[in-house]
Coordinates of C-alpha atoms in Angstrom, one line a residue:
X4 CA 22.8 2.1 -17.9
X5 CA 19.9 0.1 -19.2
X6 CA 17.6 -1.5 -16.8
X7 CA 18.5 -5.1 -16.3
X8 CA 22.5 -3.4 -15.2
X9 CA 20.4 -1.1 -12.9
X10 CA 18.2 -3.0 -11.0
X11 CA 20.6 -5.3 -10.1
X12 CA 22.9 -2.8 -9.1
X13 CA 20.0 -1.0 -6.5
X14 CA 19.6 -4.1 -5.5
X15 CA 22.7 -4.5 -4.3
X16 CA 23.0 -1.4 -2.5
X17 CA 20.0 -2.1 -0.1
X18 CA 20.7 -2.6 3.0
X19 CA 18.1 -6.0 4.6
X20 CA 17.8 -3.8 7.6
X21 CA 16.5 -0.7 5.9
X22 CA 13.8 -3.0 4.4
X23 CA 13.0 -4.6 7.7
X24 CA 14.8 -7.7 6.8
X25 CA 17.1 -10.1 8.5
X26 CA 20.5 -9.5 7.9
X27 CA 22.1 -12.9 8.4
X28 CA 24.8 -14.5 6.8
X29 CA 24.9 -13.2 3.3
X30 CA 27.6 -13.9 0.2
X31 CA 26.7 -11.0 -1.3
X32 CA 25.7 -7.6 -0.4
X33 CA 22.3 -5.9 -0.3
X34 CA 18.8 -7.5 -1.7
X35 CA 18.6 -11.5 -2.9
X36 CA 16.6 -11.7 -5.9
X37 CA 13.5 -13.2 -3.8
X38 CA 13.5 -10.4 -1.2
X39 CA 12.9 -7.6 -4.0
X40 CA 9.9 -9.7 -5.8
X41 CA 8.4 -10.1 -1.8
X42 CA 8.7 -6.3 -1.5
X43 CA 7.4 -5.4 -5.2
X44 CA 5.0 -7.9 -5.3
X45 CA 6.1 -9.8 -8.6
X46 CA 7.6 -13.4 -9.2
X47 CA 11.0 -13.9 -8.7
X48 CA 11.2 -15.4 -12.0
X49 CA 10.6 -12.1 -13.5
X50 CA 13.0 -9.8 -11.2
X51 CA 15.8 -12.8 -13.2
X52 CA 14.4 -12.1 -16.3
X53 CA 14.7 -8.4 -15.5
X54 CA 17.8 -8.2 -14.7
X55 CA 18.9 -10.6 -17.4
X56 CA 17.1 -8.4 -20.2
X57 CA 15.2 -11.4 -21.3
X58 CA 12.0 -9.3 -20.0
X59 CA 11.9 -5.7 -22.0
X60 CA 8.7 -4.1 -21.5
X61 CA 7.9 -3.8 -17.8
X62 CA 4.4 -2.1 -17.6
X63 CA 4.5 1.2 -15.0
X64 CA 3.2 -0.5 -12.0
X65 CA 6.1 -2.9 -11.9
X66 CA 8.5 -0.1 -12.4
X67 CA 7.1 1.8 -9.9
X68 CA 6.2 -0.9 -7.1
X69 CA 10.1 -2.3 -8.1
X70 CA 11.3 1.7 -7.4
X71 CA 9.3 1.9 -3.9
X72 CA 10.8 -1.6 -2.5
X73 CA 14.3 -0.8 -3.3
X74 CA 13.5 2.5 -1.8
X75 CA 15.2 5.4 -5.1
X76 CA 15.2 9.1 -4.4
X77 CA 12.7 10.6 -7.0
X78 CA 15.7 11.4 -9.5
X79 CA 16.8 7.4 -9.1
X80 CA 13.1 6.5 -9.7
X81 CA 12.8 8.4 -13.2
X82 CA 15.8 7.5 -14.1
X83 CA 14.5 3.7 -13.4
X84 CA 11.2 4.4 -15.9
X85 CA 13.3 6.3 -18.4
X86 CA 15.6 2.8 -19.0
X87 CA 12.2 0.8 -19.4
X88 CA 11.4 3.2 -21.9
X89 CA 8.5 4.6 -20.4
X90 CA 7.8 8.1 -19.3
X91 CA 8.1 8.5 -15.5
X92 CA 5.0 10.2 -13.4
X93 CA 4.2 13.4 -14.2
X94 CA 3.4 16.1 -12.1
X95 CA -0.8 17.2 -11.3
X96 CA -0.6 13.1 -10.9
X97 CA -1.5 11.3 -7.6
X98 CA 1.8 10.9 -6.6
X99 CA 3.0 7.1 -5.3
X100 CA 6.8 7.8 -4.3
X101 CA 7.3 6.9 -0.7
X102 CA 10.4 8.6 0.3
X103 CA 13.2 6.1 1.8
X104 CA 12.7 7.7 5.0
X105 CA 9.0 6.7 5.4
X106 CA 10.3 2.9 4.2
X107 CA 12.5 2.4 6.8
X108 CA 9.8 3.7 9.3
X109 CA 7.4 1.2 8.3
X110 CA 10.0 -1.9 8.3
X111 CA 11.4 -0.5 11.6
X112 CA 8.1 0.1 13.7
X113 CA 7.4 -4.2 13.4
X114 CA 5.3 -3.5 16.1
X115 CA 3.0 -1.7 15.3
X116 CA 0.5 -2.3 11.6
X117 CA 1.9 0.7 9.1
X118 CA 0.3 0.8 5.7
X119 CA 1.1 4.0 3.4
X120 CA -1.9 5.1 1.0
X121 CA -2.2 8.3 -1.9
X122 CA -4.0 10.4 -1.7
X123 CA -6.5 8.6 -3.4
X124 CA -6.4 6.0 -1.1
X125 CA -4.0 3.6 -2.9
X126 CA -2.1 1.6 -0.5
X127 CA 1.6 1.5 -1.8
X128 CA 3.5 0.2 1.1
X129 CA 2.6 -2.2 4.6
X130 CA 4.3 -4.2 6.8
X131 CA 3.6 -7.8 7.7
X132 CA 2.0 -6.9 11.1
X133 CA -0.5 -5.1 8.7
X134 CA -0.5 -8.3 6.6
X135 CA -1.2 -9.9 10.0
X136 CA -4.0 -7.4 10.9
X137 CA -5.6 -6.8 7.7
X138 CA -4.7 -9.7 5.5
X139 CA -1.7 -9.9 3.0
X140 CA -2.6 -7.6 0.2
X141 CA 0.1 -9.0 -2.2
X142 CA -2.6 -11.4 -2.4
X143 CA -4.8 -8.8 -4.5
X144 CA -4.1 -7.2 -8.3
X145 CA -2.1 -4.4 -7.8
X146 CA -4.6 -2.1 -8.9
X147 CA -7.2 -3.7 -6.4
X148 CA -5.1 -2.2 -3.4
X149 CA -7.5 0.7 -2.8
X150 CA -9.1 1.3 -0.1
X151 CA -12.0 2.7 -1.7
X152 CA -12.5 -0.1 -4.3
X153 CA -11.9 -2.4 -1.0
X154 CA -15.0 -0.6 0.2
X155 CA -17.4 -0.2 -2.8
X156 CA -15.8 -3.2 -5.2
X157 CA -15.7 -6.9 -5.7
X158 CA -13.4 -7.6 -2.4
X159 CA -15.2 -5.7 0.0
X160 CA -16.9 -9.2 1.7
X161 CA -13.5 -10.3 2.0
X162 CA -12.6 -7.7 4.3
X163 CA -12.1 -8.2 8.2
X164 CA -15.9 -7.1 9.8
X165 CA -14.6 -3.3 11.3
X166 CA -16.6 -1.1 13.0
X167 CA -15.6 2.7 13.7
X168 CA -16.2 4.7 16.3
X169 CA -18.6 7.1 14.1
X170 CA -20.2 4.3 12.5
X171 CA -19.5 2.4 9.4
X172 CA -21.5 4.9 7.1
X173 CA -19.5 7.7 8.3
X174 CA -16.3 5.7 7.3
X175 CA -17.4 5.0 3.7
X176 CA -18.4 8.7 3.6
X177 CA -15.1 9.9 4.7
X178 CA -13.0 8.0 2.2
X179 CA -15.5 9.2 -0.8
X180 CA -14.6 12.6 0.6
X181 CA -11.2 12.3 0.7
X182 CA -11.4 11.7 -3.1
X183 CA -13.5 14.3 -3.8
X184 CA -10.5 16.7 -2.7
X185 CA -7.6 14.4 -4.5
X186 CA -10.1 14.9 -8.1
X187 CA -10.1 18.7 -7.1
X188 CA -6.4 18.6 -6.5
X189 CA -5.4 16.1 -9.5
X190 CA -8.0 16.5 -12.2
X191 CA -5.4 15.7 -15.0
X192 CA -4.8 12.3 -13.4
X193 CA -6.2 9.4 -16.0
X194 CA -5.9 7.0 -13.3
X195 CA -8.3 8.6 -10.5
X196 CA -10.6 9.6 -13.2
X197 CA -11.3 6.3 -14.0
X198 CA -11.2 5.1 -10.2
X199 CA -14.3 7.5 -9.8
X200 CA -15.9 6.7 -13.0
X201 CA -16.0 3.0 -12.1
X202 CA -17.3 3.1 -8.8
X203 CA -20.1 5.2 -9.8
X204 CA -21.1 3.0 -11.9
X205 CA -20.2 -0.4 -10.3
X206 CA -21.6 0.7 -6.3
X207 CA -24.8 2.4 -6.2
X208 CA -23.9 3.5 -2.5
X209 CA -20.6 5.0 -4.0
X210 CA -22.8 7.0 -6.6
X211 CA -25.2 8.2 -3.7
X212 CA -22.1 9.1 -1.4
X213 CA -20.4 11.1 -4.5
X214 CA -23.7 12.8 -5.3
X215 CA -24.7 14.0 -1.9
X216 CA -25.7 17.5 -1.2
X217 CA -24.0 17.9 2.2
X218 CA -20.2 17.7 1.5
X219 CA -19.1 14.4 4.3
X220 CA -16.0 14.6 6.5
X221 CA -12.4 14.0 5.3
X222 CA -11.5 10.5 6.9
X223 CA -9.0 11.2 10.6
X224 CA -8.0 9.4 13.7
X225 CA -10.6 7.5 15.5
X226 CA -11.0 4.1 17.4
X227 CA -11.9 1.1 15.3
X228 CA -12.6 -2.3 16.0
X229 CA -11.8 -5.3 14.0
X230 CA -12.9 -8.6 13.9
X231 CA -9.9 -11.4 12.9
X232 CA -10.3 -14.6 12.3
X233 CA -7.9 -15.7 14.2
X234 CA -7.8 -13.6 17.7
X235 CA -11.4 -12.3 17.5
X236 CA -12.5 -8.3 18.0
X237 CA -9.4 -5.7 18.7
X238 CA -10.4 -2.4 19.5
X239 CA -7.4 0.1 18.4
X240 CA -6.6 3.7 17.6
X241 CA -6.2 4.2 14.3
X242 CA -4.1 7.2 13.5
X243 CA -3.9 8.9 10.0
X244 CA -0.4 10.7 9.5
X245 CA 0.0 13.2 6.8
X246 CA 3.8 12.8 5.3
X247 CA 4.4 16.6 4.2
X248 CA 5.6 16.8 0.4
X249 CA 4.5 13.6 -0.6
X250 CA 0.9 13.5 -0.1
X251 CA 0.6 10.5 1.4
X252 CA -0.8 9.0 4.4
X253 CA 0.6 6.4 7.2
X254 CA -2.3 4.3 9.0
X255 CA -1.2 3.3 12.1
X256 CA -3.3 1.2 14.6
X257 CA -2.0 0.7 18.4
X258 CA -3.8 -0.3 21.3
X259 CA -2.9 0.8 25.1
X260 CA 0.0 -1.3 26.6
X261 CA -1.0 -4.2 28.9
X262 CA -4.6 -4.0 27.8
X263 CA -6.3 -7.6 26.0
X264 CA -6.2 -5.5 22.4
X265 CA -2.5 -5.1 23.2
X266 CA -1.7 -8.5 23.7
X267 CA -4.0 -9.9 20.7
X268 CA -2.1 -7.5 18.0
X269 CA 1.1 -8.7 19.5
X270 CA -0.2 -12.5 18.9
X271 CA -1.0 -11.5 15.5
X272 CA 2.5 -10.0 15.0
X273 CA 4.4 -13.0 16.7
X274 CA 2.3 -15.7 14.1
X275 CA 1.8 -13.5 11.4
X276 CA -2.1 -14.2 10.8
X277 CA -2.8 -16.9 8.8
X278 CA -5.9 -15.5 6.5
X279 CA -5.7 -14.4 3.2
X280 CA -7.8 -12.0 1.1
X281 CA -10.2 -14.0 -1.1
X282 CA -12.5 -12.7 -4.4
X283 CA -15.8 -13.0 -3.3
X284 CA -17.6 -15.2 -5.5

């Protein structure tokens, strides 16, 4: 089946609620066409022209992200790369495949901010309460959602002010860490080569941190407080989950029920936020 026939056909066989969506009254079974570009981050426009086969040469980031929002095993998933002609991931890579399973988690724990990263910090799925939290990062290039160029690149001024429990230093230090062991781990992969390469050149603090002498903590669980626009400081626990087979990571942030941090995430989760990540400059 070429890919235009199969998109539209996945698409169909998504359930709303799987993808944390209202069901409602619907004329036609699974995804609308504007629910899949929400979730994949593209233009609805193009998810038409997809599945029309007026658009032909999807690049692999489309493929992919269109692969994790309508949620394919990894057999469905290279099958969906091999119709738009293009090889699918290879192993020794920094894998981006977030099982079904972990999506429904995230669209069915609203209440509480879920983003799913790589291991090389690439975030690959979220839901809106950590839109809400964080700020919506379909608003960023697709290959700006990393947390490390977050920390070290162009958008780091545009993040919300957080402060960890170990200090800020010890945070940067613990991501640069973490991809010291996905480089040991995935040396083959083009992509993290060049994630490294560029930060050493582009942050001079990234450079130092990568060049230290005493090898810094993997990032873990600690407390964190953030500064919104919108609700002020929230002190939370911020959780790392490790998803075993996929090397991947939940972030999860809660706060103790009934406390003042409590009832500011919920605020943020009943209006959504209203802020948006902005290039500095």
């Amino acid at each position: 089946m070429s890919f235009g026939p199969l998109l539209h056909a996945w698409r169909d066989r998504l359930d709303p609620a799987d993808a944390g969506l209202p069901a409602g009254r619907r004329r036609a079974p699974g995804l609308r066409r504007e629910e899949l570009a929400q979730l994949a981050g593209i233009s609805v426009d193009y998810v038409l022209r997809l599945e029309q086969g007026r658009a032909t040469s999807p690049s692999a980031q489309v493929v992919g992200a269109l692969a994790r929002a309508l949620q394919l095993s990894r057999a469905e998933r290279d099958e969906l790369f091999r119709a738009a002609g293009l090889l699918p991931p290879r192993d020794g890579t920094v894998g981006n495949h977030v099982p079904a399973g972990v999506q429904r988690l995230v669209a069915r724990l609203g209440d509480v901010p879920i983003g799913v990263f790589t291991a090389a910090w690439g975030l690959v799925s979220w839901n809106p309460h950590w839109s809400a939290l964080h700020g919506d990062p379909a608003q960023l290039p697709p290959a700006e959602r990393n947390l490390a160029r977050l920390l070290f690149g162009p958008y780091a001024a545009a993040l919300h002010p957080m402060r960890s429990e170990h200090g800020t230093d010890a945070f940067a230090a613990s991501i640069v860490a973490d991809l010291k062991d996905a480089a040991a781990r995935y040396p083959a992969d083009p992509h993290l080569t060049d994630l490294i390469r560029d930060l050493r050149a582009e942050s001079a603090e990234f450079a130092r941190l990568w060049s230290a002498p005493t090898p810094p903590q993997p990032h873990a669980s600690e407390r964190k407080t953030i500064t919104h626009p919108e609700v002020g400081e929230i002190t939370m626990d911020c959780d790392v989950l490790l998803v075993p087979g996929a090397d991947l990571r939940l972030v999860t942030y809660t706060a103790a029920a009934g406390s003042p941090d409590a009832g500011k995430l919920e605020l943020l989760r009943v209006t959504g936020g209203h802020t948006a990540i902005h290039r500095r400059g």
